[in-house]
CSV table of C-alpha atoms and ligand atoms in Angstrom, one decimal:
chain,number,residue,atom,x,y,z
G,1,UNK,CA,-7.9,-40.3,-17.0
G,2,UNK,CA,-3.8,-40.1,-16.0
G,3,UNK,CA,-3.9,-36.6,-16.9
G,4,UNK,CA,-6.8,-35.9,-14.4
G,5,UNK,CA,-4.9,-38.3,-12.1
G,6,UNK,CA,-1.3,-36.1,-12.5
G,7,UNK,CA,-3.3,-32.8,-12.0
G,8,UNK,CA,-5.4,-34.4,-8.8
G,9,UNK,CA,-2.3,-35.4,-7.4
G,10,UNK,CA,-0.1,-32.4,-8.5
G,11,UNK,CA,-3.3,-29.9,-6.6
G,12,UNK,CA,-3.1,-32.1,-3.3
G,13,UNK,CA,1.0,-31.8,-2.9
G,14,UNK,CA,0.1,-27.9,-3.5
G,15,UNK,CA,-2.1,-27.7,-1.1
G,16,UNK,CA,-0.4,-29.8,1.5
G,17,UNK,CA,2.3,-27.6,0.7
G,18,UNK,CA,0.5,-24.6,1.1
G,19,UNK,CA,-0.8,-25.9,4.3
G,20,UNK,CA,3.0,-26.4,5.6
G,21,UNK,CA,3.4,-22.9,5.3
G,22,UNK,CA,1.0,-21.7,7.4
G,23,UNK,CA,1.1,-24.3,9.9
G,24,UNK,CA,4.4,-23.6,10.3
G,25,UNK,CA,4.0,-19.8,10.5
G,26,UNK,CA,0.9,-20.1,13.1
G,27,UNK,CA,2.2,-23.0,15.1
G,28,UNK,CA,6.4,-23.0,15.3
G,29,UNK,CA,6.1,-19.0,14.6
G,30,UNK,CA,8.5,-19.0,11.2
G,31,UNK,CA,9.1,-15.6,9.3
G,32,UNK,CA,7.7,-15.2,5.9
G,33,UNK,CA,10.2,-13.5,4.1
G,34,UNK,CA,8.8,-10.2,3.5
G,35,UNK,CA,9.0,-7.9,-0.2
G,36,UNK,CA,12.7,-6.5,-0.3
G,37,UNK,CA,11.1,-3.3,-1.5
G,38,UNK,CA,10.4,-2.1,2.0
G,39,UNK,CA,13.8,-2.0,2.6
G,40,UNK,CA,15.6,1.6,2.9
G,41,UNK,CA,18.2,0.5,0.2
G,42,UNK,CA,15.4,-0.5,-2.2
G,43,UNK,CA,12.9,2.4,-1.2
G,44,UNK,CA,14.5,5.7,-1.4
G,45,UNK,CA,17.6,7.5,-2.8
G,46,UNK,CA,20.1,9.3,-0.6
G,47,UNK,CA,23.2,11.5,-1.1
G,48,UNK,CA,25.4,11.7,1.9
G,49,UNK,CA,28.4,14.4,2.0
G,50,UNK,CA,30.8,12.2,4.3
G,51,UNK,CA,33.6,14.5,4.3
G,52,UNK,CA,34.7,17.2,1.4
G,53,UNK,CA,34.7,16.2,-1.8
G,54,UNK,CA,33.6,12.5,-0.3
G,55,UNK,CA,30.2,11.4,-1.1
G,56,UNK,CA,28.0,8.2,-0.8
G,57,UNK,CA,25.2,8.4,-3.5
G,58,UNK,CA,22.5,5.8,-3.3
G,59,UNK,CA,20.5,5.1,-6.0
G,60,UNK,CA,17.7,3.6,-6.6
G,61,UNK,CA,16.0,2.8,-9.9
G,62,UNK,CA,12.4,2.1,-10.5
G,63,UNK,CA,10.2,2.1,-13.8
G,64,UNK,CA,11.5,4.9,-15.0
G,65,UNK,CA,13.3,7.4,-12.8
G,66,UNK,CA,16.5,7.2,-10.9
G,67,UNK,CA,16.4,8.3,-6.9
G,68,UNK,CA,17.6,10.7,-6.7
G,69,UNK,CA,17.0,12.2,-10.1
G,70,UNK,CA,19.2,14.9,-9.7
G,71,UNK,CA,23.1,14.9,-7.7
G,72,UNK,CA,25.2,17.9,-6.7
G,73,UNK,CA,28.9,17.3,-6.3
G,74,UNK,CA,31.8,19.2,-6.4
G,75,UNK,CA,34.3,19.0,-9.0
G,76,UNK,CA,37.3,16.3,-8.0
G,77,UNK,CA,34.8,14.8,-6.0
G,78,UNK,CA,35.2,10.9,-5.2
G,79,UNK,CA,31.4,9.0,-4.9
G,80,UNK,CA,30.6,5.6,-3.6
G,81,UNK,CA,28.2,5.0,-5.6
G,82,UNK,CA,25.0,1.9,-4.0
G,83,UNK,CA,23.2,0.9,-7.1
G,84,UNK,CA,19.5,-1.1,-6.2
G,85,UNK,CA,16.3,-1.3,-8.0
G,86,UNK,CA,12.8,-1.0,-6.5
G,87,UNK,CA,11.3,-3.3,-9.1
G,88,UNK,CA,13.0,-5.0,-12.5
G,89,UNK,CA,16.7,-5.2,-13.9
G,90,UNK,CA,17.5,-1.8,-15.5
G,91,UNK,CA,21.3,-1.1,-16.5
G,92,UNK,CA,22.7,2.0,-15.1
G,93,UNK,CA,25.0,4.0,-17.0
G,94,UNK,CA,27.0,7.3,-15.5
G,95,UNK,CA,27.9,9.0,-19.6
G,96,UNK,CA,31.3,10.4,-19.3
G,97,UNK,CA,32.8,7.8,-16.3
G,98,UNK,CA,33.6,4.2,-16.7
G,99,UNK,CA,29.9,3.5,-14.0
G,100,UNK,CA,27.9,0.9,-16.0
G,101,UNK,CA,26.5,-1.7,-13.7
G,102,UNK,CA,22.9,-3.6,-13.3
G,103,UNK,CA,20.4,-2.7,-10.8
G,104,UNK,CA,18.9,-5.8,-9.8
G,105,UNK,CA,16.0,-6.2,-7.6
G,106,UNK,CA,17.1,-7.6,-4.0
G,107,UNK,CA,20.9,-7.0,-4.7
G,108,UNK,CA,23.2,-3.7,-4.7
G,109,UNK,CA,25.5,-3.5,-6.9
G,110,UNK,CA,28.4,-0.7,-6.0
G,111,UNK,CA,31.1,1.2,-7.5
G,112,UNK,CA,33.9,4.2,-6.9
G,113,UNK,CA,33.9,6.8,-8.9
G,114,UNK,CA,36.3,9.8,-9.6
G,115,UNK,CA,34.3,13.1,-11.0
G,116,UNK,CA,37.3,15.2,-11.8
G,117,UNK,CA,35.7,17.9,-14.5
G,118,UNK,CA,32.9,19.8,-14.1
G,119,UNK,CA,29.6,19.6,-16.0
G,120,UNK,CA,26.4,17.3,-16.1
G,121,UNK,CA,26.8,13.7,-16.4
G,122,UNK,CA,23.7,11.9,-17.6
G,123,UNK,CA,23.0,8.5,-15.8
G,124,UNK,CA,21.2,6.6,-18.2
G,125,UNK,CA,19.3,3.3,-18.3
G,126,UNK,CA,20.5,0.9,-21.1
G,127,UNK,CA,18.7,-2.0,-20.1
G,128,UNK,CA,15.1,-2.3,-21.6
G,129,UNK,CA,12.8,-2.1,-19.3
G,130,UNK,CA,9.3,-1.3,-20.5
G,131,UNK,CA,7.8,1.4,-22.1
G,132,UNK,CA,9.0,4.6,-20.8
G,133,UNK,CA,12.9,3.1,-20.9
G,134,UNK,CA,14.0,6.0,-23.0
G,135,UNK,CA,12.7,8.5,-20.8
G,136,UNK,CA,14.5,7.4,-18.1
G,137,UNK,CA,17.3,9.3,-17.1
G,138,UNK,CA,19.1,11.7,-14.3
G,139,UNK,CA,22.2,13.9,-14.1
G,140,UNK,CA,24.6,14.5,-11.6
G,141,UNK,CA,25.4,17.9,-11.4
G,142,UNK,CA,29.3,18.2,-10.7
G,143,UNK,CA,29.5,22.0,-10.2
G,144,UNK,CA,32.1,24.3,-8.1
G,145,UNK,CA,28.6,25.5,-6.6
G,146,UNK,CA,28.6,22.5,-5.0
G,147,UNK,CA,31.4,22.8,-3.0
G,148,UNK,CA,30.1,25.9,-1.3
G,149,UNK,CA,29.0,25.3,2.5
G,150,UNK,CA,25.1,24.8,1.7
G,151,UNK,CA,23.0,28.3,2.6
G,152,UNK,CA,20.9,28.1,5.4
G,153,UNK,CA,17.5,27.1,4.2
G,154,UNK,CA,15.1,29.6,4.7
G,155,UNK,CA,12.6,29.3,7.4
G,156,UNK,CA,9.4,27.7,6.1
G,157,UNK,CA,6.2,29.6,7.1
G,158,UNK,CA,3.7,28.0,7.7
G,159,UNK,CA,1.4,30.3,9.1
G,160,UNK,CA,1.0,33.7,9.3
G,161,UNK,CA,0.6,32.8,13.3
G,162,UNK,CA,3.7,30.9,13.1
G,163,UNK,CA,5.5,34.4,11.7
G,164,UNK,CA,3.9,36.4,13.9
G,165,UNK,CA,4.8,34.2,17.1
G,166,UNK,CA,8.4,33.7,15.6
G,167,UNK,CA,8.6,37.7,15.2
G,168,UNK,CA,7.6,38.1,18.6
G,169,UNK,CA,4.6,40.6,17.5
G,170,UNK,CA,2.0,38.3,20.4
G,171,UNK,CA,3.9,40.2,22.5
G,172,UNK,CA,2.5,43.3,22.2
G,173,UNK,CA,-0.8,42.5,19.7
G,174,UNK,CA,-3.3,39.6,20.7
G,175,UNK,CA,-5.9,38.2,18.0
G,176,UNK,CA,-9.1,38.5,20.2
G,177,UNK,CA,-9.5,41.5,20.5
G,178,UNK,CA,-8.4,42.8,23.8
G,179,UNK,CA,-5.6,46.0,23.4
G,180,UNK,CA,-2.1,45.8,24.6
G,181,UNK,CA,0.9,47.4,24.3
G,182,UNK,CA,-0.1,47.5,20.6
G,183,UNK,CA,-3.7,47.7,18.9
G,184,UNK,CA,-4.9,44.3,18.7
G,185,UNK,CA,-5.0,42.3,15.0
G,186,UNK,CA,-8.6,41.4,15.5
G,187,UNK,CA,-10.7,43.4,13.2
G,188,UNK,CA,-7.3,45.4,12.0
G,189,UNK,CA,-7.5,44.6,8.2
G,190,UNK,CA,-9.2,47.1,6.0
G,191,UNK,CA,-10.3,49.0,9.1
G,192,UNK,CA,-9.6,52.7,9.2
G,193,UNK,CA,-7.4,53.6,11.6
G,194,UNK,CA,-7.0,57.1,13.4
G,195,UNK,CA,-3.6,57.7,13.3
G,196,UNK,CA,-1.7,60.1,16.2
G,197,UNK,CA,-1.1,62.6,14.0
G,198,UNK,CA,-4.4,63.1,13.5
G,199,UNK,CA,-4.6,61.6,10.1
G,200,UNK,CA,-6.9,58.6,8.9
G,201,UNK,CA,-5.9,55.4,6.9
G,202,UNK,CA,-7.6,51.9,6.0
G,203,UNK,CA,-5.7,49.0,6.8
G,204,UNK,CA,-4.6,47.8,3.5
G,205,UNK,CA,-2.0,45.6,2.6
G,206,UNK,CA,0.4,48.4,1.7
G,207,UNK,CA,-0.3,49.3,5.4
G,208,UNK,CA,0.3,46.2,6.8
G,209,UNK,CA,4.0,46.2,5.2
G,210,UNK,CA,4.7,49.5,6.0
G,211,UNK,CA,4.1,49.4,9.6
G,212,UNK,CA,6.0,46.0,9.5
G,213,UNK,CA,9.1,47.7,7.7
G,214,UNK,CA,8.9,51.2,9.3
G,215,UNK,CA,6.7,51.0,12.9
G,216,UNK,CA,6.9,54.7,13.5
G,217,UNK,CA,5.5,55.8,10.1
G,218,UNK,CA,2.3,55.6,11.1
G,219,UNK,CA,1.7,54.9,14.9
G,220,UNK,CA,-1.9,54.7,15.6
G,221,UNK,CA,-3.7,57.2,18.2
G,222,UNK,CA,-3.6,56.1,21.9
G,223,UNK,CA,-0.3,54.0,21.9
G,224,UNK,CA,3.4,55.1,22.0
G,225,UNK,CA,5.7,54.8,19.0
G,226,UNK,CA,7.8,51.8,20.7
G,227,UNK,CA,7.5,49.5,18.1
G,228,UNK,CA,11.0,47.8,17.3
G,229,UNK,CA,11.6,46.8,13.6
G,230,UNK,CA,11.8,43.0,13.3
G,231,UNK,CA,13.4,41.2,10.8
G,232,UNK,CA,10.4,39.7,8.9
G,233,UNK,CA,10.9,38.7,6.0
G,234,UNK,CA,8.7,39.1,2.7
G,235,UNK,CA,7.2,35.8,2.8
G,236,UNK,CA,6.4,36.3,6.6
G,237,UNK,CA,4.9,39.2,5.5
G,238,UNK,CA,2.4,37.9,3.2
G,239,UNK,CA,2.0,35.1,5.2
G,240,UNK,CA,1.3,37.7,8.3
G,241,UNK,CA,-1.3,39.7,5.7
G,242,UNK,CA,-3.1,36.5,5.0
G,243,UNK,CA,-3.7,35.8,8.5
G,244,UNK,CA,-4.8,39.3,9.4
G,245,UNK,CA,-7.1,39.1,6.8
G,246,UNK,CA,-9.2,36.2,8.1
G,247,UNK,CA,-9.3,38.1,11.8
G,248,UNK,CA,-12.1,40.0,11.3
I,301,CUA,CU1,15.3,1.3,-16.7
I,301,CUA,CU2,15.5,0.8,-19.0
């Protein structure tokens, strides 16, 4: 009978307790404390190039990766280095530098280090932490590559519209079907075209390049050879074929 008594009594303080809470959240409009996982430091990795040779590297780890997996640095390079984890303790080891520290959920942990040789340093996990521990692992590449001024990343295409509008070739060629200054694209692909100097050729890919790379090979009958010669490059191209092909 106590024991019933001790868990009656031990269910009503939970419940009145339980009640506080939201009482206290509808009526006097107190903040639950929310998961610390939706904040930036404990969601995603960054690496930011502050100056030269001057880098902040955020990490985070999570059953069983590091964020970012993989770091490009340039050799004498000095990093900040924000440790956090998205979910348990792991222990976070950079092989080859004096970085060993915790990454503890809801707390970052932070350390300077000095990357003076080149090569890959592993950053390991030496804290057990479930089954794929072993696994988990990333490198920071320290590599006179990394010193070089980034290249400019090459346009993304989307679309073989997007390539065509970015070329300027709408200018000249709509897609409905209506001639311009150029023949239109509409029906173009794998149609035989009568060319000015009299000769015939299908519209095959091989076509499509060619009259990309060199407009006055084959100009087609009834329009002027006034095509410029854009800079288009080969995955514009294909992207430009695909898109012809579905105009039909
Ligand atoms: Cu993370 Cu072991």
């Amino acid at each position: 009978m106590l024991e019933r008594r001790i868990a009656i009594t031990a269910l009503v303080f939970l419940l009145a307790l339980t009640a506080v809470i939201g009482l206290s959240v509808k009526m006097f409009g107190v903040g639950l404390p929310t998961c610390l996982t939706d904040v930036r430091p404990f969601r995603e990795g960054t690496v930011i190039e502050q100056a030269p040779k001057r880098y902040e590297i955020h990490y985070v780890a999570r059953m069983w990766k590091f964020e970012p997996p993989d770091v490009n640095i340039a050799p004498g390079s000095t990093a900040d280095i924000y440790l956090s984890s998205a979910d348990v303790t792991h222990g976070v080891q950079i092989v080859g530098t004096n970085f060993n520290l915790m990454a503890v959920p809801g707390a970052v942990n932070y350390a300077r280090v000095k990357f003076d040789k080149a090569g890959d340093y592993r950053v390991v996990c030496n804290e057990y932490c479930g089954t794929a521990h072993h696994n988990m692992a990333g490198v920071i590449h320290v590599t006179e590559q990394a010193a070089a001024p980034p290249a400019p990343a090459p346009q993304p295409v989307s679309g073989g519209m997007a390539a065509l509008e970015k070329n300027g070739c709408t200018a000249c060629h709509s897609t409905d079907g209506s001639a311009q200054i150029g023949p239109t694209f509409k029906g173009l692909f794998g149609s035989k075209r009568p060319l000015a100097n009299g000769q015939t050729v299908v519209a095959d890919e091989n076509y499509i390049r060619e009259s990309i790379e060199h407009p006055e090979a084959k100009v087609v009958k009834g329009f002027e050879p006034n095509m410029p010669q854009m800079p288009v490059s080969p995955a514009e191209e294909q992207a430009i074929i695909e898109f012809l092909k579905t105009l039909k």
